[in-house]
Each structure stands twice: as C-alpha cells, then as structure tokens.
Amino acid sequence: MATLATTLNEKQQSKKRQEAPAARAFRATPFTYGTLLIVAAVLTAPLVFVGSIALSSDATVNSGSFTVIPREFHWDNFSRVFGTELPVGTFLLNSVLISLFSVAGQVLSSGLVGYAFARLRAPGKNTMFLIVIATMMIPTQITMIPQFILFRDLGWVNTFLPLIVPNFFSNAFNVFLVRQFVSRLPSQLDEAAMMDGLGFFGIYRRIMFPMLRPVLIAIGIFTLTHTWGDFMGPLIYLNDESKMPLALGVQYITATSQAGQAPPWNLVMVGSILLALPMILVYYIGQKYLYEMDISGGSAGVK
C-alpha cells in the first residue's frame, strides 16, 4: 500500500511539473496589460472624438478646430437636435417600430423553420436545407432590383412593409443557428412529449422554445443591430421624411446646411450617439445570452 501511495504521489507531482510551464506561458505580464491598454486606447479614440464633436459649440464647428479630448461641454446639443427643422424624434420612433417588428419576425420564423429542419422528417429536407444555406452566398446587390420591382408592384414603396415583412420569412444564417442547436438536443424529449399527446407545435411551444431562449435572444440582438443601423433599405424604399428611420435621418442632417456653410457636425454626432447608444445597451444587457449560445453542444438551453 505504501508503495502504491508513493507511486501515485510521484505521478501527481510529475503531472504538476508538466502543467507548470504551460500555466506560466499563459500568465499575464505587464507587457500584456500595456499592449491591451494601447489597443483599447486606439479603438476607443474614435468614440471619444465623436463625443468631443457632439459637445462642441457652433463656433468650433464653423472653425473646424476639433480636438480628440473634449474641451467644451455643450450638453444642450442633445436637446437642440430635436429642435431642428427635421423630425429627429419621428426618426427615432420609426427606427424603434421597424426594429421591434423585424426582431419579432426573425425570432418567430427562424425558430419554427430551424426546428422543422432539425426534427421533422420530409423527403428532400436535406437538399432544401442546403439550398437555404446556399442563399447566404448570393450578394445582396443581385437581388436588390428584383426585390424593388416586386415591392413596387405590390404598392409597398414608401411604407415600412419592405423593411419588416421579409423578416417574417426568416434568414438563412438564423435558421442554421437554430437548426444546429436543436439537432444537438436529445430526441428523447420529443418522443416523451409525443407519448403525452403533444404535436410538433406543442413540443416547440412547451419544450423547445424555452430551451432555445439563448439562441433566439442572440438572433434578436443580431437582427436589432442590423435593422437599427440599416441605411440602404430605407434609402431605397422610403421617400417621405416622416417615415425615415434615424440611420437615414442622420445623413439628412448633414444636408441641411446652406451652400458654403459647414454642416452642423455637432448635431450630426449627437444623432450618431443616439444611433449607437441603444446598441451598446442592448449588447451589455444581452451579452450573457450570446456567451451561453452553444450550437456545438446544445447545452445552453438547459443551463
């Protein structure tokens, strides 16, 4: 027994000696922290510059003497932007409406379609899934004109419908996420639910939907980020200022200056902050769900 204990002790010590160099290799050093600080400063500098311009006075804008570190703090610019001749408040409300409906459409449709590809049995299902995934390789510019002609013939131009309705028909990338997640979940869950008398919609609503929460929240964040900052879609389909979202309205602020006069860059940067701040808050609140999303093992739904 003593010999066995000695042998086990020697093996443990040998294992610790082998792991020690690896642990030291990944230990942070002052050089590591210094490098991270430099990289963080470089990445943060443009954001600080945006805030500095947003807090500048009109005289600084006209002279163009901007500085990276703020020297002026005109907080009234954040209220002045809503008093311009452009309906900035309406722009903000339009962005909220378009984004919320788009998120709802993507979450509902992607969850159902991804679950169907993962669980339902149908002839040609795998081929259809490959076709859906292949659509990710088609550039948006190729389908832009046919889509515009289709929506024009439907009478949807200058409405929110072309920006919202396509989201209720899912997205190839989101379908892939849901399908991969569901395919890793035990099929015994479905079988037990079927024995209790549940159909596919009942299984999805009562069992799969709660487990898919991290993936669906991640899809909602991805969709919200894309829709909130979308510029090309509203530029193509919307004509009235009263229907434009904030992403397009910020560009119109730069076009309100007279000939030869500098645009109100301080108000433009205020609009840019209003455009970026909600996305930062959404990511901060929902980042734990992004980290929990594990499409390789399907374990996030049962944590």
Short mmCIF file of C-alpha atoms in Angstrom, two decimals:
data_model
loop_
_atom_site.label_atom_id
_atom_site.label_comp_id
_atom_site.label_asym_id
_atom_site.label_seq_id
_atom_site.Cartn_x
_atom_site.Cartn_y
_atom_site.Cartn_z
CA MET A 1 0.00 0.00 0.00
CA ALA A 2 2.84 2.34 0.86
CA THR A 3 4.46 1.63 -2.47
CA LEU A 4 1.19 2.31 -4.32
CA ALA A 5 0.67 5.58 -2.46
CA THR A 6 4.23 6.63 -3.24
CA THR A 7 3.76 5.84 -6.92
CA LEU A 8 0.51 7.85 -7.10
CA ASN A 9 2.17 10.77 -5.35
CA GLU A 10 5.07 10.74 -7.79
CA LYS A 11 2.67 10.69 -10.74
CA GLN A 12 0.75 13.67 -9.37
CA GLN A 13 3.94 15.64 -8.81
CA SER A 14 5.16 14.76 -12.28
CA LYS A 15 1.85 15.93 -13.74
CA LYS A 16 2.08 19.22 -11.83
CA ARG A 17 5.63 19.76 -13.11
CA GLN A 18 4.41 19.20 -16.69
CA GLU A 19 1.48 21.61 -16.27
CA ALA A 20 3.55 24.31 -14.54
CA PRO A 21 5.35 25.56 -17.69
CA ALA A 22 2.05 25.74 -19.58
CA ALA A 23 0.50 27.75 -16.75
CA ARG A 24 3.43 30.14 -16.73
CA ALA A 25 3.19 30.52 -20.51
CA PHE A 26 -0.34 31.94 -20.23
CA ARG A 27 0.29 34.13 -17.19
CA ALA A 28 -0.32 37.82 -17.85
CA THR A 29 2.67 40.14 -17.67
CA PRO A 30 2.99 43.94 -17.50
CA PHE A 31 3.77 43.87 -21.22
CA THR A 32 0.44 42.09 -21.84
CA TYR A 33 -1.52 44.71 -19.94
CA GLY A 34 0.38 47.52 -21.62
CA THR A 35 -0.39 46.10 -25.06
CA LEU A 36 -4.05 45.73 -24.18
CA LEU A 37 -4.20 49.31 -22.93
CA ILE A 38 -2.66 50.62 -26.15
CA VAL A 39 -5.06 48.61 -28.31
CA ALA A 40 -8.02 49.74 -26.19
CA ALA A 41 -6.93 53.38 -26.49
CA VAL A 42 -6.64 53.11 -30.28
CA LEU A 43 -10.09 51.50 -30.56
CA THR A 44 -11.70 53.95 -28.12
CA ALA A 45 -10.20 57.13 -29.62
CA PRO A 46 -12.79 57.46 -32.44
CA LEU A 47 -15.65 57.13 -29.93
CA VAL A 48 -14.09 59.78 -27.71
CA PHE A 49 -13.65 62.02 -30.77
CA VAL A 50 -17.35 61.60 -31.62
CA GLY A 51 -18.28 62.68 -28.10
CA SER A 52 -15.91 65.65 -28.31
CA ILE A 53 -17.51 66.88 -31.54
CA ALA A 54 -21.01 66.31 -30.15
CA LEU A 55 -20.24 68.58 -27.19
CA SER A 56 -18.64 71.32 -29.33
CA SER A 57 -20.14 74.74 -29.87
CA ASP A 58 -21.29 76.12 -33.21
CA ALA A 59 -18.26 78.40 -33.33
CA THR A 60 -15.94 75.41 -33.02
CA VAL A 61 -17.85 73.65 -35.79
CA ASN A 62 -17.53 76.65 -38.11
CA SER A 63 -13.81 76.96 -37.43
CA GLY A 64 -13.22 73.20 -37.59
CA SER A 65 -10.92 73.26 -34.57
CA PHE A 66 -11.97 69.90 -33.12
CA THR A 67 -9.94 68.05 -30.52
CA VAL A 68 -9.98 64.40 -29.53
CA ILE A 69 -10.25 65.22 -25.82
CA PRO A 70 -13.36 67.37 -25.16
CA ARG A 71 -12.64 70.98 -24.21
CA GLU A 72 -16.26 72.14 -24.37
CA PHE A 73 -19.32 70.60 -22.82
CA HIS A 74 -22.43 71.93 -24.53
CA TRP A 75 -24.91 69.34 -23.28
CA ASP A 76 -27.75 71.36 -24.77
CA ASN A 77 -26.80 69.92 -28.17
CA PHE A 78 -28.65 66.75 -27.18
CA SER A 79 -31.86 68.75 -26.89
CA ARG A 80 -31.14 71.07 -29.82
CA VAL A 81 -31.04 68.14 -32.24
CA PHE A 82 -34.76 67.58 -31.60
CA GLY A 83 -35.49 71.25 -32.38
CA THR A 84 -34.12 71.28 -35.91
CA GLU A 85 -36.30 71.52 -38.98
CA LEU A 86 -36.01 67.75 -39.35
CA PRO A 87 -38.29 65.48 -37.26
CA VAL A 88 -35.50 63.71 -35.37
CA GLY A 89 -37.97 62.44 -32.77
CA THR A 90 -40.01 60.86 -35.54
CA PHE A 91 -36.84 59.33 -36.99
CA LEU A 92 -36.12 57.73 -33.62
CA LEU A 93 -39.67 56.40 -33.26
CA ASN A 94 -39.60 54.96 -36.78
CA SER A 95 -36.36 53.13 -36.01
CA VAL A 96 -37.90 51.64 -32.88
CA LEU A 97 -41.01 50.44 -34.74
CA ILE A 98 -39.12 48.94 -37.67
CA SER A 99 -36.56 47.25 -35.42
CA LEU A 100 -39.06 45.75 -32.97
CA PHE A 101 -41.28 44.27 -35.68
CA SER A 102 -38.23 42.96 -37.54
CA VAL A 103 -36.90 41.28 -34.39
CA ALA A 104 -40.29 39.71 -33.69
CA GLY A 105 -40.49 38.37 -37.25
CA GLN A 106 -36.99 36.89 -37.23
CA VAL A 107 -37.39 35.26 -33.82
CA LEU A 108 -40.74 33.65 -34.68
CA SER A 109 -39.87 32.48 -38.18
CA SER A 110 -36.26 31.40 -37.53
CA GLY A 111 -37.27 29.34 -34.52
CA LEU A 112 -40.01 27.48 -36.36
CA VAL A 113 -38.06 26.90 -39.57
CA GLY A 114 -34.90 25.83 -37.75
CA TYR A 115 -36.88 23.43 -35.56
CA ALA A 116 -38.59 21.98 -38.63
CA PHE A 117 -35.27 21.32 -40.38
CA ALA A 118 -33.88 19.67 -37.26
CA ARG A 119 -36.81 17.46 -36.22
CA LEU A 120 -39.39 16.99 -38.96
CA ARG A 121 -38.99 14.17 -41.47
CA ALA A 122 -39.78 15.01 -45.07
CA PRO A 123 -38.44 13.90 -48.47
CA GLY A 124 -35.78 16.28 -49.76
CA LYS A 125 -35.37 18.04 -46.43
CA ASN A 126 -31.57 17.97 -46.51
CA THR A 127 -31.49 19.19 -50.09
CA MET A 128 -33.81 22.05 -49.22
CA PHE A 129 -31.63 22.94 -46.25
CA LEU A 130 -28.56 23.06 -48.49
CA ILE A 131 -30.42 25.39 -50.85
CA VAL A 132 -31.34 27.66 -47.94
CA ILE A 133 -27.72 27.76 -46.77
CA ALA A 134 -26.54 28.40 -50.34
CA THR A 135 -28.57 31.63 -50.43
CA MET A 136 -26.06 33.09 -47.98
CA MET A 137 -23.53 33.20 -50.83
CA ILE A 138 -25.77 35.37 -53.05
CA PRO A 139 -24.72 39.05 -52.81
CA THR A 140 -27.47 41.42 -51.72
CA GLN A 141 -26.82 43.64 -54.75
CA ILE A 142 -28.01 40.88 -57.10
CA THR A 143 -31.49 40.64 -55.55
CA MET A 144 -31.87 44.35 -54.84
CA ILE A 145 -33.52 45.33 -58.14
CA PRO A 146 -35.88 42.32 -58.39
CA GLN A 147 -36.99 42.92 -54.81
CA PHE A 148 -37.65 46.58 -55.53
CA ILE A 149 -39.73 45.73 -58.60
CA LEU A 150 -41.71 43.17 -56.59
CA PHE A 151 -42.43 45.57 -53.73
CA ARG A 152 -43.25 48.36 -56.18
CA ASP A 153 -45.83 46.18 -57.94
CA LEU A 154 -47.31 45.32 -54.53
CA GLY A 155 -47.62 49.02 -53.74
CA TRP A 156 -45.30 48.81 -50.73
CA VAL A 157 -42.84 51.53 -51.75
CA ASN A 158 -42.73 54.41 -49.26
CA THR A 159 -44.06 52.18 -46.49
CA PHE A 160 -42.46 50.17 -43.70
CA LEU A 161 -43.59 46.86 -45.21
CA PRO A 162 -40.50 46.17 -47.40
CA LEU A 163 -38.34 46.62 -44.31
CA ILE A 164 -40.46 44.48 -41.97
CA VAL A 165 -42.27 41.75 -43.91
CA PRO A 166 -39.14 39.93 -45.25
CA ASN A 167 -38.07 39.32 -41.64
CA PHE A 168 -41.16 37.15 -41.13
CA PHE A 169 -39.71 34.72 -43.70
CA SER A 170 -36.59 34.02 -41.66
CA ASN A 171 -32.93 34.26 -42.59
CA ALA A 172 -30.55 31.52 -43.71
CA PHE A 173 -27.96 32.26 -41.05
CA ASN A 174 -30.54 32.35 -38.25
CA VAL A 175 -32.14 29.12 -39.48
CA PHE A 176 -28.71 27.50 -39.40
CA LEU A 177 -28.16 28.61 -35.80
CA VAL A 178 -31.48 27.21 -34.60
CA ARG A 179 -31.16 24.00 -36.59
CA GLN A 180 -27.69 23.26 -35.23
CA PHE A 181 -28.82 23.96 -31.69
CA VAL A 182 -31.94 21.79 -31.87
CA SER A 183 -30.13 18.93 -33.59
CA ARG A 184 -27.84 18.60 -30.55
CA LEU A 185 -30.73 18.33 -28.09
CA PRO A 186 -31.81 14.79 -27.10
CA SER A 187 -34.55 13.45 -29.36
CA GLN A 188 -35.98 11.61 -26.31
CA LEU A 189 -37.54 14.93 -25.28
CA ASP A 190 -39.69 14.94 -28.42
CA GLU A 191 -40.56 11.27 -28.10
CA ALA A 192 -41.66 11.67 -24.48
CA ALA A 193 -43.78 14.68 -25.41
CA MET A 194 -45.41 12.78 -28.28
CA MET A 195 -46.31 9.96 -25.91
CA ASP A 196 -48.05 12.59 -23.77
CA GLY A 197 -50.10 13.63 -26.78
CA LEU A 198 -48.28 16.75 -27.93
CA GLY A 199 -47.88 17.56 -31.62
CA PHE A 200 -44.98 19.36 -33.25
CA PHE A 201 -46.30 22.83 -32.42
CA GLY A 202 -46.96 21.78 -28.84
CA ILE A 203 -43.45 20.36 -28.50
CA TYR A 204 -41.96 23.53 -29.91
CA ARG A 205 -44.04 25.85 -27.73
CA ARG A 206 -43.72 23.98 -24.44
CA ILE A 207 -40.32 22.28 -24.66
CA MET A 208 -38.11 23.65 -27.43
CA PHE A 209 -38.98 27.33 -27.20
CA PRO A 210 -37.79 27.70 -23.57
CA MET A 211 -34.59 25.80 -24.39
CA LEU A 212 -33.99 27.96 -27.46
CA ARG A 213 -34.06 31.17 -25.43
CA PRO A 214 -30.30 31.91 -25.66
CA VAL A 215 -30.24 31.33 -29.43
CA LEU A 216 -33.43 33.31 -30.05
CA ILE A 217 -32.21 36.22 -27.93
CA ALA A 218 -28.92 36.17 -29.86
CA ILE A 219 -30.89 36.22 -33.13
CA GLY A 220 -32.91 39.13 -31.79
CA ILE A 221 -29.73 41.03 -30.97
CA PHE A 222 -28.23 40.34 -34.40
CA THR A 223 -31.44 41.43 -36.13
CA LEU A 224 -31.81 44.54 -33.99
CA THR A 225 -28.22 45.57 -34.69
CA HIS A 226 -28.68 45.16 -38.44
CA THR A 227 -32.09 46.81 -38.64
CA TRP A 228 -31.32 49.70 -36.33
CA GLY A 229 -28.29 50.73 -38.38
CA ASP A 230 -29.68 49.83 -41.81
CA PHE A 231 -29.16 52.68 -44.26
CA MET A 232 -29.56 51.11 -47.69
CA GLY A 233 -33.04 49.65 -47.21
CA PRO A 234 -34.74 52.88 -46.06
CA LEU A 235 -32.84 54.83 -48.73
CA ILE A 236 -34.34 52.63 -51.44
CA TYR A 237 -37.92 52.26 -50.23
CA LEU A 238 -38.73 55.40 -48.21
CA ASN A 239 -39.29 58.85 -49.68
CA ASP A 240 -41.12 60.87 -47.03
CA GLU A 241 -39.10 62.35 -44.19
CA SER A 242 -41.85 61.44 -41.74
CA LYS A 243 -41.21 57.73 -42.42
CA MET A 244 -37.42 57.69 -42.35
CA PRO A 245 -35.51 55.95 -39.53
CA LEU A 246 -32.71 57.56 -37.58
CA ALA A 247 -29.93 55.90 -39.60
CA LEU A 248 -31.14 57.69 -42.72
CA GLY A 249 -32.21 60.84 -40.90
CA VAL A 250 -28.70 61.48 -39.57
CA GLN A 251 -27.48 61.76 -43.14
CA TYR A 252 -30.20 64.34 -43.86
CA ILE A 253 -28.90 66.50 -41.01
CA THR A 254 -25.66 66.97 -42.94
CA ALA A 255 -27.63 68.18 -45.97
CA THR A 256 -29.50 70.96 -44.16
CA SER A 257 -26.65 73.47 -44.24
CA GLN A 258 -26.59 76.31 -46.71
CA ALA A 259 -24.18 76.44 -49.64
CA GLY A 260 -20.66 77.11 -48.49
CA GLN A 261 -21.52 76.58 -44.83
CA ALA A 262 -20.15 73.70 -42.81
CA PRO A 263 -22.73 71.10 -41.77
CA PRO A 264 -23.70 71.11 -38.08
CA TRP A 265 -21.26 68.36 -37.21
CA ASN A 266 -22.01 68.67 -33.50
CA LEU A 267 -25.68 67.80 -34.12
CA VAL A 268 -24.70 65.10 -36.59
CA MET A 269 -22.51 63.48 -33.93
CA VAL A 270 -25.34 63.75 -31.42
CA GLY A 271 -27.51 61.81 -33.86
CA SER A 272 -24.72 59.27 -34.26
CA ILE A 273 -24.56 58.82 -30.49
CA LEU A 274 -28.32 58.31 -30.37
CA LEU A 275 -27.85 55.72 -33.09
CA ALA A 276 -25.04 53.86 -31.31
CA LEU A 277 -26.03 54.11 -27.64
CA PRO A 278 -29.07 51.77 -27.80
CA MET A 279 -26.98 49.07 -29.46
CA ILE A 280 -24.34 49.34 -26.74
CA LEU A 281 -27.00 48.97 -24.06
CA VAL A 282 -28.64 46.03 -25.84
CA TYR A 283 -25.33 44.23 -26.13
CA TYR A 284 -24.47 44.94 -22.50
CA ILE A 285 -27.79 43.52 -21.32
CA GLY A 286 -27.86 40.53 -23.67
CA GLN A 287 -24.20 39.56 -23.78
CA LYS A 288 -24.68 36.70 -21.33
CA TYR A 289 -27.08 35.05 -23.77
CA LEU A 290 -24.53 35.41 -26.56
CA TYR A 291 -21.97 33.66 -24.38
CA GLU A 292 -24.46 30.94 -23.43
CA MET A 293 -25.29 30.17 -27.05
CA ASP A 294 -23.51 26.86 -27.72
CA ILE A 295 -24.60 25.49 -31.10
CA SER A 296 -21.99 22.75 -30.98
CA GLY A 297 -23.25 21.04 -27.84
CA GLY A 298 -26.77 22.32 -27.40
CA SER A 299 -26.20 22.72 -23.67
CA ALA A 300 -27.08 26.38 -23.37
CA GLY A 301 -30.79 25.73 -23.26
CA VAL A 302 -30.56 23.51 -20.22
CA LYS A 303 -28.18 25.59 -18.08
#
